[in-house]
Short mmCIF file of C-alpha atoms in Angstrom, two decimals:
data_model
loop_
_atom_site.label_atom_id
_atom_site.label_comp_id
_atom_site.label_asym_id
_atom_site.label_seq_id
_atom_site.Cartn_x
_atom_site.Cartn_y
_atom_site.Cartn_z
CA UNK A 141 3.88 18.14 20.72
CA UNK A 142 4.33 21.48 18.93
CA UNK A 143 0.97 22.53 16.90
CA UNK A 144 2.31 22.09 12.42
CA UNK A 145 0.89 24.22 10.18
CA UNK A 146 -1.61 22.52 8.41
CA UNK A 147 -0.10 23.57 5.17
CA UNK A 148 3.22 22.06 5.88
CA UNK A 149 1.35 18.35 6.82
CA UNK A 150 -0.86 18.76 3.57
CA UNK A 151 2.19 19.26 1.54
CA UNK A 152 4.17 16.77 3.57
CA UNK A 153 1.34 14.39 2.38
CA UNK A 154 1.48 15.31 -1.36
CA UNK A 155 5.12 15.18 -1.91
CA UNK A 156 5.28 11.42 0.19
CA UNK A 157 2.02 10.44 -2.01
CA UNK A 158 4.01 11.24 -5.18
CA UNK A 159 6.69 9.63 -4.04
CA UNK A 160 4.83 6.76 -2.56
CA UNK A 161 2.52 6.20 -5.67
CA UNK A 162 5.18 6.41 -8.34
CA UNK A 163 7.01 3.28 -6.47
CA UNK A 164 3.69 1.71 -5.54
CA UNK A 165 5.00 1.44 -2.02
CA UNK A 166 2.18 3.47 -0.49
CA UNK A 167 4.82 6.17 0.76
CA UNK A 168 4.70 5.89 4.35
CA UNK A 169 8.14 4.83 4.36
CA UNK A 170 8.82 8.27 3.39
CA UNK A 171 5.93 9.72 5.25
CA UNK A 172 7.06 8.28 9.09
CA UNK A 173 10.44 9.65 8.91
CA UNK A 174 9.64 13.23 7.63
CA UNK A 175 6.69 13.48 10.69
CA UNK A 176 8.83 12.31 13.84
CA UNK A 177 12.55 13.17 12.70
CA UNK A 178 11.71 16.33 10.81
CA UNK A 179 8.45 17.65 12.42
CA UNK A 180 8.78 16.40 15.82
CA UNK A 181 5.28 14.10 16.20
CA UNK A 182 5.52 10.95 18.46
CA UNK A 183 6.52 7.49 15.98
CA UNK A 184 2.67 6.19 17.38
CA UNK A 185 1.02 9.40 16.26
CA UNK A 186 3.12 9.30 13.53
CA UNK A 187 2.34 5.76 12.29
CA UNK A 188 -1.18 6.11 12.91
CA UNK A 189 -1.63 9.06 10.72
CA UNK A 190 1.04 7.04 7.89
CA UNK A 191 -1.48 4.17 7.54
CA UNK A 192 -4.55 6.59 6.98
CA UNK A 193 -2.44 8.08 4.09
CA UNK A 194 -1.38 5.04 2.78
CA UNK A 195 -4.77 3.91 2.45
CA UNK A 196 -5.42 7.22 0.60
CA UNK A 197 -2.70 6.56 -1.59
CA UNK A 198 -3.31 3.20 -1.97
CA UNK A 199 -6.65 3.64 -3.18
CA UNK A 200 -5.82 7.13 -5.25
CA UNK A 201 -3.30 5.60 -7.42
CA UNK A 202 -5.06 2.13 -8.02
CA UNK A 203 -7.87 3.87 -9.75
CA UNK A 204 -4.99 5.18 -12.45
CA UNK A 205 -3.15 1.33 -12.61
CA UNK A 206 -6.08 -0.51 -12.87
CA UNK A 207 -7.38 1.69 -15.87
CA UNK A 208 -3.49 0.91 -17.58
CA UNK A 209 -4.46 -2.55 -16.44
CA UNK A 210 -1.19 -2.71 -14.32
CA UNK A 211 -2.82 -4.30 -11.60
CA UNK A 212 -3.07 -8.40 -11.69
CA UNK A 213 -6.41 -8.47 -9.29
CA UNK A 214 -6.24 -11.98 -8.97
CA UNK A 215 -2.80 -12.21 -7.50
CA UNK A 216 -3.23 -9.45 -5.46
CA UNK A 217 -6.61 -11.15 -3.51
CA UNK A 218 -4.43 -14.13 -3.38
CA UNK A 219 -1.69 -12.28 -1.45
CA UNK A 220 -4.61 -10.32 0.79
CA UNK A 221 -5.20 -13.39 2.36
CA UNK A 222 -1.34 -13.24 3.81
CA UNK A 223 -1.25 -9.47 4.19
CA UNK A 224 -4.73 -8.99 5.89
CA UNK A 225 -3.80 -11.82 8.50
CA UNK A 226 -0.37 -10.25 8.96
CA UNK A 227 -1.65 -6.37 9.02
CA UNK A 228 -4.13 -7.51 11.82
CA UNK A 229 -1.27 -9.34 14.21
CA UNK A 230 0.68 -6.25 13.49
CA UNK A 231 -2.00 -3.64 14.53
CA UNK A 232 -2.55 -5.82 17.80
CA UNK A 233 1.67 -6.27 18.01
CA UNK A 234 2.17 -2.98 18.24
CA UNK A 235 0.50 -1.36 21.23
CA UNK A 236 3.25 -4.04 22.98
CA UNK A 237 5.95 -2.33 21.46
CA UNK A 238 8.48 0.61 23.03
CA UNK A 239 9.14 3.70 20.85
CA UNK A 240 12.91 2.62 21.05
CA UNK A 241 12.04 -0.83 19.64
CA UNK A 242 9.46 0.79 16.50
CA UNK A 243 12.69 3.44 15.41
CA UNK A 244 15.19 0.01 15.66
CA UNK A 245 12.42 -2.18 13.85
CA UNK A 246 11.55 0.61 11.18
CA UNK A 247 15.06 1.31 10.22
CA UNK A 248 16.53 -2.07 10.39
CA UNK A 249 13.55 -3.02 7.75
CA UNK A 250 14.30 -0.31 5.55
CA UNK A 251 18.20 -0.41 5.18
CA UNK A 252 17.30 -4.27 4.42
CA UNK A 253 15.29 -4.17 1.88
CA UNK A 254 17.05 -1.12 -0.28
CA UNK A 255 20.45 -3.77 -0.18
CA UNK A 256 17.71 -6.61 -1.81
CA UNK A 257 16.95 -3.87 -4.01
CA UNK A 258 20.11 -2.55 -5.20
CA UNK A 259 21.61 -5.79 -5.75
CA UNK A 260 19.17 -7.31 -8.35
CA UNK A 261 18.22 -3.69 -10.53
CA UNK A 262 19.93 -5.54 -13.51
CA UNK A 263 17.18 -8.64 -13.61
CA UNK A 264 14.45 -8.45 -15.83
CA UNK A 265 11.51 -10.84 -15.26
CA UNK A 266 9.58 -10.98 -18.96
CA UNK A 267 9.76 -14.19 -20.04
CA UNK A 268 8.52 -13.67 -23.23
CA UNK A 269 7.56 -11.41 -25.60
CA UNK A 270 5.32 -13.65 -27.98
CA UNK A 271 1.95 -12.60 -26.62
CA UNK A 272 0.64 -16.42 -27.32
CA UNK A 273 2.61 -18.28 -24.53
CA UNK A 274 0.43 -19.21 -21.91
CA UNK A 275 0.94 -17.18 -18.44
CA UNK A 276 -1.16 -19.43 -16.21
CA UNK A 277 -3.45 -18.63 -13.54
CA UNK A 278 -1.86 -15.92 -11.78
CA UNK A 279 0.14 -14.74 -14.04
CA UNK A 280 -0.42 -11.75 -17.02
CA UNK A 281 -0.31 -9.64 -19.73
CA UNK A 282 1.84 -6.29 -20.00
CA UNK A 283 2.13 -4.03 -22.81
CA UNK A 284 4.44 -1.09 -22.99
CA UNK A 285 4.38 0.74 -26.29
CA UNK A 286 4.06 -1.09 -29.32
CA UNK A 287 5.57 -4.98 -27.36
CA UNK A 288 3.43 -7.20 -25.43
CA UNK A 289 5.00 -9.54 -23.02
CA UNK A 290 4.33 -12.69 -20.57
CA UNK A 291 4.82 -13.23 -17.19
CA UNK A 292 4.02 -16.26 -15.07
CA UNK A 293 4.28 -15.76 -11.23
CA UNK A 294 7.28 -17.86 -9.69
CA UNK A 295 7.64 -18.96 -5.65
CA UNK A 296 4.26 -18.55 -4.88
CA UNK A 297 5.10 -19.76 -1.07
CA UNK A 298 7.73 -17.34 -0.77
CA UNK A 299 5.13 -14.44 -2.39
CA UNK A 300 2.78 -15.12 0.21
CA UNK A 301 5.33 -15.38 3.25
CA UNK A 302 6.54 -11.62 1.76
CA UNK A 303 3.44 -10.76 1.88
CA UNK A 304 2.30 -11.86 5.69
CA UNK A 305 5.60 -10.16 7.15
CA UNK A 306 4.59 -6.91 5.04
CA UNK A 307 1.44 -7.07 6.24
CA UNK A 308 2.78 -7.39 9.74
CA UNK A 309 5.47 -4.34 9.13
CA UNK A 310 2.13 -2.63 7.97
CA UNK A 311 0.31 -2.97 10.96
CA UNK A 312 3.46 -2.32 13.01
CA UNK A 313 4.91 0.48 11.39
CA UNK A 314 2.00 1.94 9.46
CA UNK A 315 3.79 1.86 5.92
CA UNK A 316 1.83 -0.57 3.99
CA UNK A 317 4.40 -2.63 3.30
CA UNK A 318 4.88 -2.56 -0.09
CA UNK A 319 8.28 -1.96 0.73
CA UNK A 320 8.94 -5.86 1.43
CA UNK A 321 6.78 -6.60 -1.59
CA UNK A 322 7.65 -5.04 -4.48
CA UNK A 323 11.19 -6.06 -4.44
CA UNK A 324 10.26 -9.68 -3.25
CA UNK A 325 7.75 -9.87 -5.68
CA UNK A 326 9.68 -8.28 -8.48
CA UNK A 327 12.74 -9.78 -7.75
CA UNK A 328 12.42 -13.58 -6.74
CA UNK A 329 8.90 -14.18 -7.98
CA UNK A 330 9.13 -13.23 -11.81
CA UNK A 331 6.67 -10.11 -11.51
CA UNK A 332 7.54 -7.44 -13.62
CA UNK A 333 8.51 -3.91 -11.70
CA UNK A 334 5.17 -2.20 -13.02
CA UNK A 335 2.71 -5.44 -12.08
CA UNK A 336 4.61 -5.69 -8.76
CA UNK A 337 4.32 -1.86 -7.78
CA UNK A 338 0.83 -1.45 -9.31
CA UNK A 339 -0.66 -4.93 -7.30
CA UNK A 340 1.27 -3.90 -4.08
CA UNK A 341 -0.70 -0.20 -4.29
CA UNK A 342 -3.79 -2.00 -4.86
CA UNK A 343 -3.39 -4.69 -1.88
CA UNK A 344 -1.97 -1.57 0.40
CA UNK A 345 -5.52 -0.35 0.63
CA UNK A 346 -6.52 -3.26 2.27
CA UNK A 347 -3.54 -4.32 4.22
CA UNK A 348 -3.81 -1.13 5.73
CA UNK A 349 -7.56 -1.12 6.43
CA UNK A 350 -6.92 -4.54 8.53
CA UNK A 351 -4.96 -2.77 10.72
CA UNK A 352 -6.35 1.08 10.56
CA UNK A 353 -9.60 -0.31 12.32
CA UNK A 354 -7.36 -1.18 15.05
CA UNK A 355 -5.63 2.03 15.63
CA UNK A 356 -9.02 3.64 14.90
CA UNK A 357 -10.53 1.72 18.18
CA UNK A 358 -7.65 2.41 20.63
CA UNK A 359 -8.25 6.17 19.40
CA UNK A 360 -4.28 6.58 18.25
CA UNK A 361 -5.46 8.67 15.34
CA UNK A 362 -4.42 12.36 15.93
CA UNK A 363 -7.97 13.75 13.68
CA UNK A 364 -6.22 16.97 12.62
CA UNK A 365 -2.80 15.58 11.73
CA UNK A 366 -3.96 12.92 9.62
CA UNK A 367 -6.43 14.30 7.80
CA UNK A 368 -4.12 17.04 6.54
CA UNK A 369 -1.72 14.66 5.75
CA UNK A 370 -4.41 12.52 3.95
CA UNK A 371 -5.58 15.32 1.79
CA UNK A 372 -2.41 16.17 0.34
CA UNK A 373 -1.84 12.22 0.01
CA UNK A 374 -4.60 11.78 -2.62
CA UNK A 375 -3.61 14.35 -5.27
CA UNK A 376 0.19 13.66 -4.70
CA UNK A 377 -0.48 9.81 -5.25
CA UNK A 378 -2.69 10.61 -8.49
CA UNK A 379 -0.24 12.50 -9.66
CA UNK A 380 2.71 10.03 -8.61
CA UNK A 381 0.78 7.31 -10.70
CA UNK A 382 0.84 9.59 -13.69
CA UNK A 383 4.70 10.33 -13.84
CA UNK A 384 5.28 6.79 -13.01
CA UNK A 385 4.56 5.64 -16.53
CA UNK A 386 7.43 8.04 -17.61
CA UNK A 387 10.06 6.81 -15.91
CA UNK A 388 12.51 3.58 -16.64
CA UNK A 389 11.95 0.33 -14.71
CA UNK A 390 15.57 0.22 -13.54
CA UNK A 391 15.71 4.41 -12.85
CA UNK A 392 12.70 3.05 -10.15
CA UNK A 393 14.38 0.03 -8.83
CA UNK A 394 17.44 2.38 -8.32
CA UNK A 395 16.15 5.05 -6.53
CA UNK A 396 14.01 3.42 -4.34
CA UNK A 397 17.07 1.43 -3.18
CA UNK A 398 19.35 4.74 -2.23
CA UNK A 399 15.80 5.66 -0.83
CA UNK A 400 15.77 2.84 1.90
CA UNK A 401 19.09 2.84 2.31
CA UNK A 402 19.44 6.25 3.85
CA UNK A 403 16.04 6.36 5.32
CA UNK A 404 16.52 3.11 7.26
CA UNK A 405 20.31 3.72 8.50
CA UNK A 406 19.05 7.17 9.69
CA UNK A 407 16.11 5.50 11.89
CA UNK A 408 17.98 3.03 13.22
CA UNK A 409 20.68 5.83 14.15
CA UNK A 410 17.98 7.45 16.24
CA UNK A 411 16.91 4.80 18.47
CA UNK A 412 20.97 4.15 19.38
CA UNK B 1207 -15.30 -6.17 -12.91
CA UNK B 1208 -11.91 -3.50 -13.59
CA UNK B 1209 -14.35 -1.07 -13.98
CA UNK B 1210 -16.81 -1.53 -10.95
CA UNK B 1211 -13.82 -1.56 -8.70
CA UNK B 1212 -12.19 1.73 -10.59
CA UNK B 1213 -15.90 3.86 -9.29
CA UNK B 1214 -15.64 2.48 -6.15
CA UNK B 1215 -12.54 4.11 -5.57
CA UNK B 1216 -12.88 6.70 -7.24
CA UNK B 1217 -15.86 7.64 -5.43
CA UNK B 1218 -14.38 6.97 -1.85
CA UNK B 1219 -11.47 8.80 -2.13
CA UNK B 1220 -13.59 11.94 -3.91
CA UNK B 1221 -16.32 11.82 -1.46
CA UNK B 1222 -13.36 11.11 2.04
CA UNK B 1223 -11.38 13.94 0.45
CA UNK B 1224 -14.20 16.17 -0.37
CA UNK B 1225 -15.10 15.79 3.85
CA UNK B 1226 -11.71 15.80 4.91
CA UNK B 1227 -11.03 19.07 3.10
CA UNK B 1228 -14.68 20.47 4.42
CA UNK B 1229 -13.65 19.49 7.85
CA UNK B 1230 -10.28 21.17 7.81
CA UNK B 1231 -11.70 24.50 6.30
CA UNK B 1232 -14.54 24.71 8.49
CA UNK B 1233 -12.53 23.59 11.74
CA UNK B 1234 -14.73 20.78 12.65
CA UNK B 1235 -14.13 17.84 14.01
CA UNK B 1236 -17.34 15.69 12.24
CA UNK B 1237 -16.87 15.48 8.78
CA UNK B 1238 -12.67 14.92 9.25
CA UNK B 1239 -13.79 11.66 11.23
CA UNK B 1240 -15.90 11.26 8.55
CA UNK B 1241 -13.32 11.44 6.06
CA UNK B 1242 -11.08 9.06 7.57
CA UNK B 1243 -13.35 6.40 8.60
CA UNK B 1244 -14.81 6.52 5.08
CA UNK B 1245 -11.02 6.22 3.66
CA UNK B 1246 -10.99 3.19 5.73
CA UNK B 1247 -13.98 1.52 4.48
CA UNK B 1248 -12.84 2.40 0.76
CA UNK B 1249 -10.71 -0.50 0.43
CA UNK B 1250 -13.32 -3.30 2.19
CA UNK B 1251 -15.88 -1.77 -0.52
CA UNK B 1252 -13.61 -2.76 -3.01
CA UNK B 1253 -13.00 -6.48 -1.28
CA UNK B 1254 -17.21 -6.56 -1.64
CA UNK B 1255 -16.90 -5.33 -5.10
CA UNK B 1256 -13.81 -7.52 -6.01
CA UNK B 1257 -15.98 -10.53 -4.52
CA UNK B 1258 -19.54 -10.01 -6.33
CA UNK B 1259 -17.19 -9.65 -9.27
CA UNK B 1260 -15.91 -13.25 -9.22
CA UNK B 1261 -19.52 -14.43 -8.10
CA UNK B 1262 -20.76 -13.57 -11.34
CA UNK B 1263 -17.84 -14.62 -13.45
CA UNK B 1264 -18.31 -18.04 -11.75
CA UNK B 1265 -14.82 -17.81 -10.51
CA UNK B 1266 -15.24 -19.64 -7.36
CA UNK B 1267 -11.57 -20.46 -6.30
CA UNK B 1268 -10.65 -16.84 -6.63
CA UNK B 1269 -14.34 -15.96 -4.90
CA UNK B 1270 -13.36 -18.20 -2.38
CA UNK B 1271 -10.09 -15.98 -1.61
CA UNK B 1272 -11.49 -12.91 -1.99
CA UNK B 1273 -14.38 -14.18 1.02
CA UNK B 1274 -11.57 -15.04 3.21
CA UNK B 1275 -10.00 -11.53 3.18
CA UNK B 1276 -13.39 -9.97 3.90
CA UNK B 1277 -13.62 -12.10 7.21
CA UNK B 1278 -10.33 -10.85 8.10
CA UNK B 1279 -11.30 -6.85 7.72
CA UNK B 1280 -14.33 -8.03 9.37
CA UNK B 1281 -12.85 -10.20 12.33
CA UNK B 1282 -10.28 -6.58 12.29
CA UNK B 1283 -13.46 -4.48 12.75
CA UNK B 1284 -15.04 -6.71 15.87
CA UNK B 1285 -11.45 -6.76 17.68
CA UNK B 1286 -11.18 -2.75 17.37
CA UNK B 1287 -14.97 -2.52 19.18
CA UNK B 1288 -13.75 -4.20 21.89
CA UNK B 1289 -10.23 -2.80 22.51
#
């Protein structure tokens, strides 16, 4: 592998971070693509060095939601349990897998989800804005501006199957897999697009970590590489968190669907 | 319990990016494996937090779930020392 400038992985970090964070995807959807297709690095070193950021970004940008009070903490330990057991059979999955098979599996994932995601932009999921109606145990309280508004959490089952296969793709792929939940989660499970990206980010962190002690005992993580890449993760994901505030709901749903799109045809393409 | 969970964090990812940007300066290896492992832990810290949390809220459903996904990062940490 040719030796990167440090400079060029630090900033390859902070613009994926921003990215990442202002979705609440984590970013390493972003981040695995740029390192092997643009830079050259191997899809394991690559995907070793995506979870570490992830986990940076993760846990950057949930220290910004949770003080909006974005984050619903008690859905999002409820969908650990799923992710967690899925993040660890993906960590052990993937030392089985070919590079071939990781670029087909990565892409196909991708191109997937961004069709789910362009197809229902139009829903919204508030199902009231009379702050009195009762949300139930998972469920919450959002206020944006001057209107506060209900949720209640629909298709728990189906949340918490999302969740296991992201945390699977997680482990696998190294991308957190908030890609698979925030447009389950938002779209099928009555979870506004703000909740949804703000719990995924704060269940990444952990997802990730039940896999990252994995990669950290085979010794996949490249020291250098990541870390670079982690440092510019953490202010590009603060930052991400702040500007996500500013844009529309649908502007997000939208461009992280052409996102996936593109990215996951583009991987797949590679491992034909 | 927002809060607690907030400074844990916060103070993970200052303290793992503090070392990671030491270690890259410096060109040593140390505190970058430092920085990483510690970026790792960040996120079972919060679990612990998240947990002692719902303890003292009596919440013991929601305790209960939040035990469960600490046994998972932990069973995840005994499986990597033996790879």
């Amino acid at each position: 592998m040719i030796a990167i400038p440090t400079l060029i992985l630090i900033f390859s970090g902070a613009a994926t971070g921003l990215i990442g964070a202002m979705l609440g995807i984590g970013g390493g959807v972003f981040l695995v693509p740029l390192l092997t297709l643009v830079l050259g690095v191997p899809i394991r070193t690559a995907i070793a060095a995506s979870l570490i950021s992830v986990i940076a970004t993760a846990s950057a940008s949930s220290t910004i939601n949770l003080e909006r009070g974005l984050v619903n903490m008690r859905l999002g330990m409820t969908l650990e349990v799923a992710t967690t057991l899925g993040g660890l059979a993906g960590g052990l999955l993937a030392a089985a897998l070919s590079q071939r098979q990781l670029f087909l599996a990565f892409g196909a994932t991708l191109a997937l989800m961004g069709v789910v995601m362009a197809l229902r932009s139009g829903r919204r999921n508030v199902i009231a804005h009379d702050a009195g109606v009762e949300p139930g145990r998972l469920g919450g309280r959002l206020r944006e501006g001057d209107q506060a508004y209900v949720y209640r959490v629909k298709r728990l089952p189906l949340a918490m199957t999302a969740s296991l296969t992201a945390g699977a793709i997680s482990g696998l792929l190294g991308i957190g897999g908030g890609v698979i939940k925030v447009p389950v989660l938002n779209a099928f499970c009555g979870i506004p697009i703000r909740v949804a990206a703000a719990t995924s980010a704060f269940m990444i962190g952990v997802t990730g970590a039940a896999s990252a002690f994995l990669y950290f005992g085979r010794g996949d993580i490249a020291l250098h590489l990541t870390s670079a890449v982690a440092v510019g993760a953490l202010p590009g994901s603060l930052l991400g968190a702040r500007l996500s505030q500013r844009v529309e709901a649908r502007s997000l749903k939208i461009l992280m669907a052409v996102v996936l799109l593109v990215v996951g045809l583009r991987m797949a393409l590679q491992a034909l | 319990m927002e809060r607690a969970v907030e400074a844990a964090l916060t103070a993970g990812v200052a303290v793992s990016g503090l070392l990671l940007v030491a270690g890259l300066l410096l060109g040593s290896t140390a505190p970058l494996w430092w920085g990483v492992l510690l970026l790792i832990v960040t996120p079972v810290v919060r679990v612990l937090v998240v947990t002692a949390g719902l303890i003292l809220e009596h919440d013991w459903l929601f305790a209960g779930v939040s035990l469960f996904v600490l046994g998972v990062l932990l069973s995840s940490v005994y499986v990597s020392g033996r790879l």
